[in-house]
Amino acid sequence: MENSIIQQICQNLICSAIQRCRKSENPCVLSILLKISPDSDNQIIQISISDTGVGSSLVEFQDLHCKGNQICGDKWDGAIDITTTSFGDEEIYHYKLNSKKRLIRLPSTPKNGVKFSGTEVSLSTTESIDNLVQGITCFLKMVIILKIDKVAVELLVACTTGPKPSCETLFLASGDIPVPYPMSNVERLIFGFEDHVLKHGSKLDEECKSCFTSRDYLKVGSGVANSTETLRNTGEVLEAVIIITELPEEPSPSCLITRGTTTKVLFFQDFAPSSIPLIPMNALTSIDWKSYGLSLKANAPDGEGQLVLEWENLPPFTHVDIAIHSYHIKIMFPQAQPKSYSERKLLKKALKLALDDMKERFPGVLLSAHALKIRNYAPDLAKSIAGLVLSSSDLDFLGECNSLLGLHSQEIDEQNFENHIRDKITKVIEMNDRKLQKSKESAPFLFGDDSIHEEGFHEKEEDGGFNIKRNERIFNDERKNLA
C-alpha cells in the first residue's frame, strides 16, 4: 500500500506522542481516533491523536506541512489543531497550525485546579477510511514490537452516520510485559521481536501453530553499542537483534511465503518504526557475513523504505530475521534528531556483538565457511582414529581410550567409539570458531576435560591421576607395533 501524505503525517504525529509518553514518569495512553462525519460529496475523516504524556513544546509540529512543491491535493488542507497542557499549567492551551506554517494561538481553557497532562492533535482528510485503518494498524503493530514501558496504544473508529452513532476498537495493546522483574530496552526488543517472528511477520494477528510450538525453535543473539563522545551527541544507542529459525521439518504450504531466503530488516528510530537511513544501510551490507557462515547475494530497499537482504546457500527450512533500534539517551522528537557520524560504526559493532552472542549461546550456529569446510572432514578423521585405536590388542590401552572418551562400559562398541571421537572433534572446531574465543589462549584439547586442565594435567600415575604424556607414549608404541 502506498504511504500517502496523510499516512506520513499520522505516523509522525504518533512518533511525537510516543516521545511525550516516554518523558512522562507515569503510565500513558496513546489513542488514535478516526471519526467519520455524516455523508457528503466527499466523506470527511477527522483524525485525532492524543496522549497522556508531558505537554507539547510545539517545536515538533513545525515541519508538519506540505513541503516544497509537494501537493497535498484535496485530501488535506494542511491545517492542524493542537491542544496541550502540562501538570504545572493552570490552563489548557489551544493552537492552530495553518498550511502556511503559521502557528496561531487560540483562547485557552482554565483547568480549575485539576492536575493532568496531555496533548491532542487533530486534522481532517478525505483519505479513504480503509486505507487509514490499514496503514495505521500496520504501523502500530510495528510499534508494539518495542514493548515500550508503561504505554498502552489503541485505535478506535467512530461513525456518526445513521440513527445510532457507534465506536469500534480496532487495535488495543500494552507495552507492559508480564514478568516479575524489570527489563532493559534490548530485552524488551528481543521479547517483542520473538513474538513478531512467531507470527511470521506478515501474519501479525496470530501465531502459526503448524510451524511453531514454542520459542525453542528460535536462536537469538543481541548486541548493544553506545556512544557519548561529543557534546553535541546526546548519547546514541544502537541495539541489534538477530533471530535464526530452524524448523525440524518442512513447514505447511501456508507458511512458505515468509520462509524464504530473504530478510526484511526492521529498523526503529527513537522508539518508533522508521525507514532505514543510508548510513545504517551501508553498515549492514559491509558486514563480513561470510565469517559467520552467511553469504549475502543481494540487497535493496523495498517500497516501504526497509532494507531487504537476500542470502545464498541457507539450509532448508531456515530463516534469518534482523531488527535494529537506534535511539538517544536524551528523548528526541522526530524533527530534533541530530545526525551522528558514528552511527555506521556503532551499528557494525552492535551487529557483530549480536552475531557473536548467538555463536556463544548456540554452539555450531553461524560457523564460518572455513570451519564448515574443516568440520566436513570430522567423520572421516574420526573413523580413521577409531580404526587405528581399535586395531590394538592391548586391553589396558583400549580401556584408557574408552574412559578418555567418557565411555564407562568395559565393552568396546566400535560405532559408539567412532561417534564420540567425531563429536569431540566437532566440538573443538566449533569452539575455536567463536569470535569470543579469539585470543592468544591455547586451543582446547580434543580429548580433554576443562576441569582436568584447570586442576593440572601432570598428576602422577601412581596417585591414580591422568597422565597425558603416558597416554601419548602408549599410543605411539601401539602405532609402531602396527607398522
PDB file of N, CA, C and O in Angstrom, residues 374 378 381-382 385 404-406 420-432 442-450 453 466 468 472:
ATOM      1  N   ILE A 374      36.301 -27.496   7.428  1.00  0.00           N
ATOM      2  CA  ILE A 374      37.065 -28.409   8.287  1.00  0.00           C
ATOM      3  C   ILE A 374      36.148 -29.441   8.924  1.00  0.00           C
ATOM      4  O   ILE A 374      36.498 -30.627   9.034  1.00  0.00           O
ATOM      5  N   ALA A 378      35.519 -34.197   9.699  1.00  0.00           N
ATOM      6  CA  ALA A 378      35.438 -34.829  11.016  1.00  0.00           C
ATOM      7  C   ALA A 378      35.011 -36.293  10.956  1.00  0.00           C
ATOM      8  O   ALA A 378      35.611 -37.148  11.639  1.00  0.00           O
ATOM      9  N   LEU A 381      37.968 -38.428   9.675  1.00  0.00           N
ATOM     10  CA  LEU A 381      39.054 -38.416  10.646  1.00  0.00           C
ATOM     11  C   LEU A 381      38.713 -39.269  11.856  1.00  0.00           C
ATOM     12  O   LEU A 381      39.554 -40.029  12.354  1.00  0.00           O
ATOM     13  N   ALA A 382      37.464 -39.166  12.322  1.00  0.00           N
ATOM     14  CA  ALA A 382      37.025 -39.965  13.465  1.00  0.00           C
ATOM     15  C   ALA A 382      37.068 -41.458  13.142  1.00  0.00           C
ATOM     16  O   ALA A 382      37.469 -42.275  13.982  1.00  0.00           O
ATOM     17  N   ILE A 385      40.791 -42.570  13.195  1.00  0.00           N
ATOM     18  CA  ILE A 385      41.326 -42.670  14.555  1.00  0.00           C
ATOM     19  C   ILE A 385      40.731 -43.874  15.273  1.00  0.00           C
ATOM     20  O   ILE A 385      41.447 -44.628  15.947  1.00  0.00           O
ATOM     21  N   LEU A 404      38.720 -42.235  28.389  1.00  0.00           N
ATOM     22  CA  LEU A 404      39.058 -40.883  27.973  1.00  0.00           C
ATOM     23  C   LEU A 404      37.925 -40.231  27.190  1.00  0.00           C
ATOM     24  O   LEU A 404      37.704 -39.026  27.275  1.00  0.00           O
ATOM     25  N   LEU A 405      37.184 -41.048  26.468  1.00  0.00           N
ATOM     26  CA  LEU A 405      36.058 -40.536  25.694  1.00  0.00           C
ATOM     27  C   LEU A 405      34.781 -40.436  26.521  1.00  0.00           C
ATOM     28  O   LEU A 405      33.747 -40.011  26.017  1.00  0.00           O
ATOM     29  N   GLY A 406      34.863 -40.855  27.768  1.00  0.00           N
ATOM     30  CA  GLY A 406      33.677 -40.794  28.616  1.00  0.00           C
ATOM     31  C   GLY A 406      32.791 -42.003  28.493  1.00  0.00           C
ATOM     32  O   GLY A 406      31.637 -41.989  28.936  1.00  0.00           O
ATOM     33  N   HIS A 420      31.783 -40.806  19.326  1.00  0.00           N
ATOM     34  CA  HIS A 420      32.291 -39.938  20.382  1.00  0.00           C
ATOM     35  C   HIS A 420      33.529 -39.162  19.929  1.00  0.00           C
ATOM     36  O   HIS A 420      33.702 -37.989  20.273  1.00  0.00           O
ATOM     37  N   ILE A 421      34.399 -39.818  19.151  1.00  0.00           N
ATOM     38  CA  ILE A 421      35.570 -39.113  18.618  1.00  0.00           C
ATOM     39  C   ILE A 421      35.133 -38.005  17.673  1.00  0.00           C
ATOM     40  O   ILE A 421      35.641 -36.873  17.735  1.00  0.00           O
ATOM     41  N   ARG A 422      34.159 -38.315  16.813  1.00  0.00           N
ATOM     42  CA  ARG A 422      33.656 -37.302  15.880  1.00  0.00           C
ATOM     43  C   ARG A 422      33.054 -36.110  16.639  1.00  0.00           C
ATOM     44  O   ARG A 422      33.281 -34.957  16.282  1.00  0.00           O
ATOM     45  N   ASP A 423      32.301 -36.394  17.688  1.00  0.00           N
ATOM     46  CA  ASP A 423      31.686 -35.314  18.467  1.00  0.00           C
ATOM     47  C   ASP A 423      32.741 -34.435  19.145  1.00  0.00           C
ATOM     48  O   ASP A 423      32.588 -33.212  19.235  1.00  0.00           O
ATOM     49  N   LYS A 424      33.831 -35.078  19.625  1.00  0.00           N
ATOM     50  CA  LYS A 424      34.908 -34.312  20.257  1.00  0.00           C
ATOM     51  C   LYS A 424      35.579 -33.377  19.239  1.00  0.00           C
ATOM     52  O   LYS A 424      35.851 -32.207  19.520  1.00  0.00           O
ATOM     53  N   ILE A 425      35.852 -33.905  18.056  1.00  0.00           N
ATOM     54  CA  ILE A 425      36.486 -33.101  17.016  1.00  0.00           C
ATOM     55  C   ILE A 425      35.588 -31.939  16.614  1.00  0.00           C
ATOM     56  O   ILE A 425      36.019 -30.785  16.500  1.00  0.00           O
ATOM     57  N   THR A 426      34.306 -32.227  16.415  1.00  0.00           N
ATOM     58  CA  THR A 426      33.340 -31.196  16.015  1.00  0.00           C
ATOM     59  C   THR A 426      33.235 -30.107  17.074  1.00  0.00           C
ATOM     60  O   THR A 426      33.180 -28.906  16.756  1.00  0.00           O
ATOM     61  N   LYS A 427      33.227 -30.505  18.335  1.00  0.00           N
ATOM     62  CA  LYS A 427      33.103 -29.534  19.422  1.00  0.00           C
ATOM     63  C   LYS A 427      34.286 -28.573  19.441  1.00  0.00           C
ATOM     64  O   LYS A 427      34.127 -27.358  19.630  1.00  0.00           O
ATOM     65  N   VAL A 428      35.477 -29.096  19.226  1.00  0.00           N
ATOM     66  CA  VAL A 428      36.668 -28.242  19.222  1.00  0.00           C
ATOM     67  C   VAL A 428      36.641 -27.278  18.040  1.00  0.00           C
ATOM     68  O   VAL A 428      36.985 -26.102  18.168  1.00  0.00           O
ATOM     69  N   ILE A 429      36.219 -27.763  16.868  1.00  0.00           N
ATOM     70  CA  ILE A 429      36.136 -26.894  15.694  1.00  0.00           C
ATOM     71  C   ILE A 429      35.169 -25.741  15.964  1.00  0.00           C
ATOM     72  O   ILE A 429      35.438 -24.578  15.652  1.00  0.00           O
ATOM     73  N   GLU A 430      34.029 -26.065  16.569  1.00  0.00           N
ATOM     74  CA  GLU A 430      33.028 -25.047  16.863  1.00  0.00           C
ATOM     75  C   GLU A 430      33.526 -24.057  17.916  1.00  0.00           C
ATOM     76  O   GLU A 430      33.304 -22.846  17.802  1.00  0.00           O
ATOM     77  N   MET A 431      34.228 -24.558  18.933  1.00  0.00           N
ATOM     78  CA  MET A 431      34.753 -23.674  19.973  1.00  0.00           C
ATOM     79  C   MET A 431      35.773 -22.699  19.412  1.00  0.00           C
ATOM     80  O   MET A 431      35.780 -21.511  19.732  1.00  0.00           O
ATOM     81  N   ASN A 432      36.651 -23.197  18.563  1.00  0.00           N
ATOM     82  CA  ASN A 432      37.711 -22.346  18.018  1.00  0.00           C
ATOM     83  C   ASN A 432      37.193 -21.337  17.003  1.00  0.00           C
ATOM     84  O   ASN A 432      37.890 -20.387  16.660  1.00  0.00           O
ATOM     85  N   SER A 442      45.724 -21.076  24.279  1.00  0.00           N
ATOM     86  CA  SER A 442      45.951 -22.286  23.501  1.00  0.00           C
ATOM     87  C   SER A 442      44.623 -22.939  23.150  1.00  0.00           C
ATOM     88  O   SER A 442      43.640 -22.806  23.860  1.00  0.00           O
ATOM     89  N   ALA A 443      44.599 -23.630  22.017  1.00  0.00           N
ATOM     90  CA  ALA A 443      43.386 -24.307  21.580  1.00  0.00           C
ATOM     91  C   ALA A 443      43.042 -25.434  22.540  1.00  0.00           C
ATOM     92  O   ALA A 443      43.927 -26.055  23.128  1.00  0.00           O
ATOM     93  N   PRO A 444      41.747 -25.725  22.739  1.00  0.00           N
ATOM     94  CA  PRO A 444      41.357 -26.797  23.652  1.00  0.00           C
ATOM     95  C   PRO A 444      41.785 -28.157  23.124  1.00  0.00           C
ATOM     96  O   PRO A 444      41.932 -28.352  21.929  1.00  0.00           O
ATOM     97  N   PHE A 445      41.987 -29.100  24.033  1.00  0.00           N
ATOM     98  CA  PHE A 445      42.370 -30.453  23.655  1.00  0.00           C
ATOM     99  C   PHE A 445      41.170 -31.208  23.118  1.00  0.00           C
ATOM    100  O   PHE A 445      40.046 -31.009  23.565  1.00  0.00           O
ATOM    101  N   LEU A 446      41.412 -32.088  22.179  1.00  0.00           N
ATOM    102  CA  LEU A 446      40.325 -32.866  21.606  1.00  0.00           C
ATOM    103  C   LEU A 446      39.684 -33.797  22.630  1.00  0.00           C
ATOM    104  O   LEU A 446      38.481 -33.957  22.667  1.00  0.00           O
ATOM    105  N   PHE A 447      40.518 -34.428  23.474  1.00  0.00           N
ATOM    106  CA  PHE A 447      40.005 -35.450  24.359  1.00  0.00           C
ATOM    107  C   PHE A 447      40.096 -35.056  25.824  1.00  0.00           C
ATOM    108  O   PHE A 447      39.988 -35.885  26.705  1.00  0.00           O
ATOM    109  N   GLY A 448      40.344 -33.792  26.097  1.00  0.00           N
ATOM    110  CA  GLY A 448      40.493 -33.360  27.477  1.00  0.00           C
ATOM    111  C   GLY A 448      39.210 -32.808  28.053  1.00  0.00           C
ATOM    112  O   GLY A 448      38.301 -32.419  27.334  1.00  0.00           O
ATOM    113  N   ASP A 449      39.151 -32.752  29.367  1.00  0.00           N
ATOM    114  CA  ASP A 449      38.028 -32.154  30.069  1.00  0.00           C
ATOM    115  C   ASP A 449      38.501 -30.841  30.667  1.00  0.00           C
ATOM    116  O   ASP A 449      39.597 -30.749  31.208  1.00  0.00           O
ATOM    117  N   ASP A 450      37.660 -29.805  30.576  1.00  0.00           N
ATOM    118  CA  ASP A 450      38.064 -28.486  31.048  1.00  0.00           C
ATOM    119  C   ASP A 450      38.465 -28.501  32.510  1.00  0.00           C
ATOM    120  O   ASP A 450      39.412 -27.843  32.929  1.00  0.00           O
ATOM    121  N   HIS A 453      42.004 -29.744  32.936  1.00  0.00           N
ATOM    122  CA  HIS A 453      43.039 -28.778  32.591  1.00  0.00           C
ATOM    123  C   HIS A 453      43.217 -27.748  33.690  1.00  0.00           C
ATOM    124  O   HIS A 453      44.310 -27.298  33.971  1.00  0.00           O
ATOM    125  N   PHE A 466      45.675 -38.783  35.909  1.00  0.00           N
ATOM    126  CA  PHE A 466      45.549 -38.962  34.472  1.00  0.00           C
ATOM    127  C   PHE A 466      46.744 -38.290  33.816  1.00  0.00           C
ATOM    128  O   PHE A 466      46.857 -37.063  33.836  1.00  0.00           O
ATOM    129  N   ILE A 468      48.821 -37.363  30.627  1.00  0.00           N
ATOM    130  CA  ILE A 468      48.698 -37.252  29.185  1.00  0.00           C
ATOM    131  C   ILE A 468      49.946 -37.767  28.475  1.00  0.00           C
ATOM    132  O   ILE A 468      49.868 -38.428  27.450  1.00  0.00           O
ATOM    133  N   GLU A 472      50.172 -40.555  25.455  1.00  0.00           N
ATOM    134  CA  GLU A 472      50.819 -40.317  24.176  1.00  0.00           C
ATOM    135  C   GLU A 472      51.861 -41.395  23.886  1.00  0.00           C
ATOM    136  O   GLU A 472      51.990 -41.870  22.756  1.00  0.00           O
TER     137      GLU A 472
END
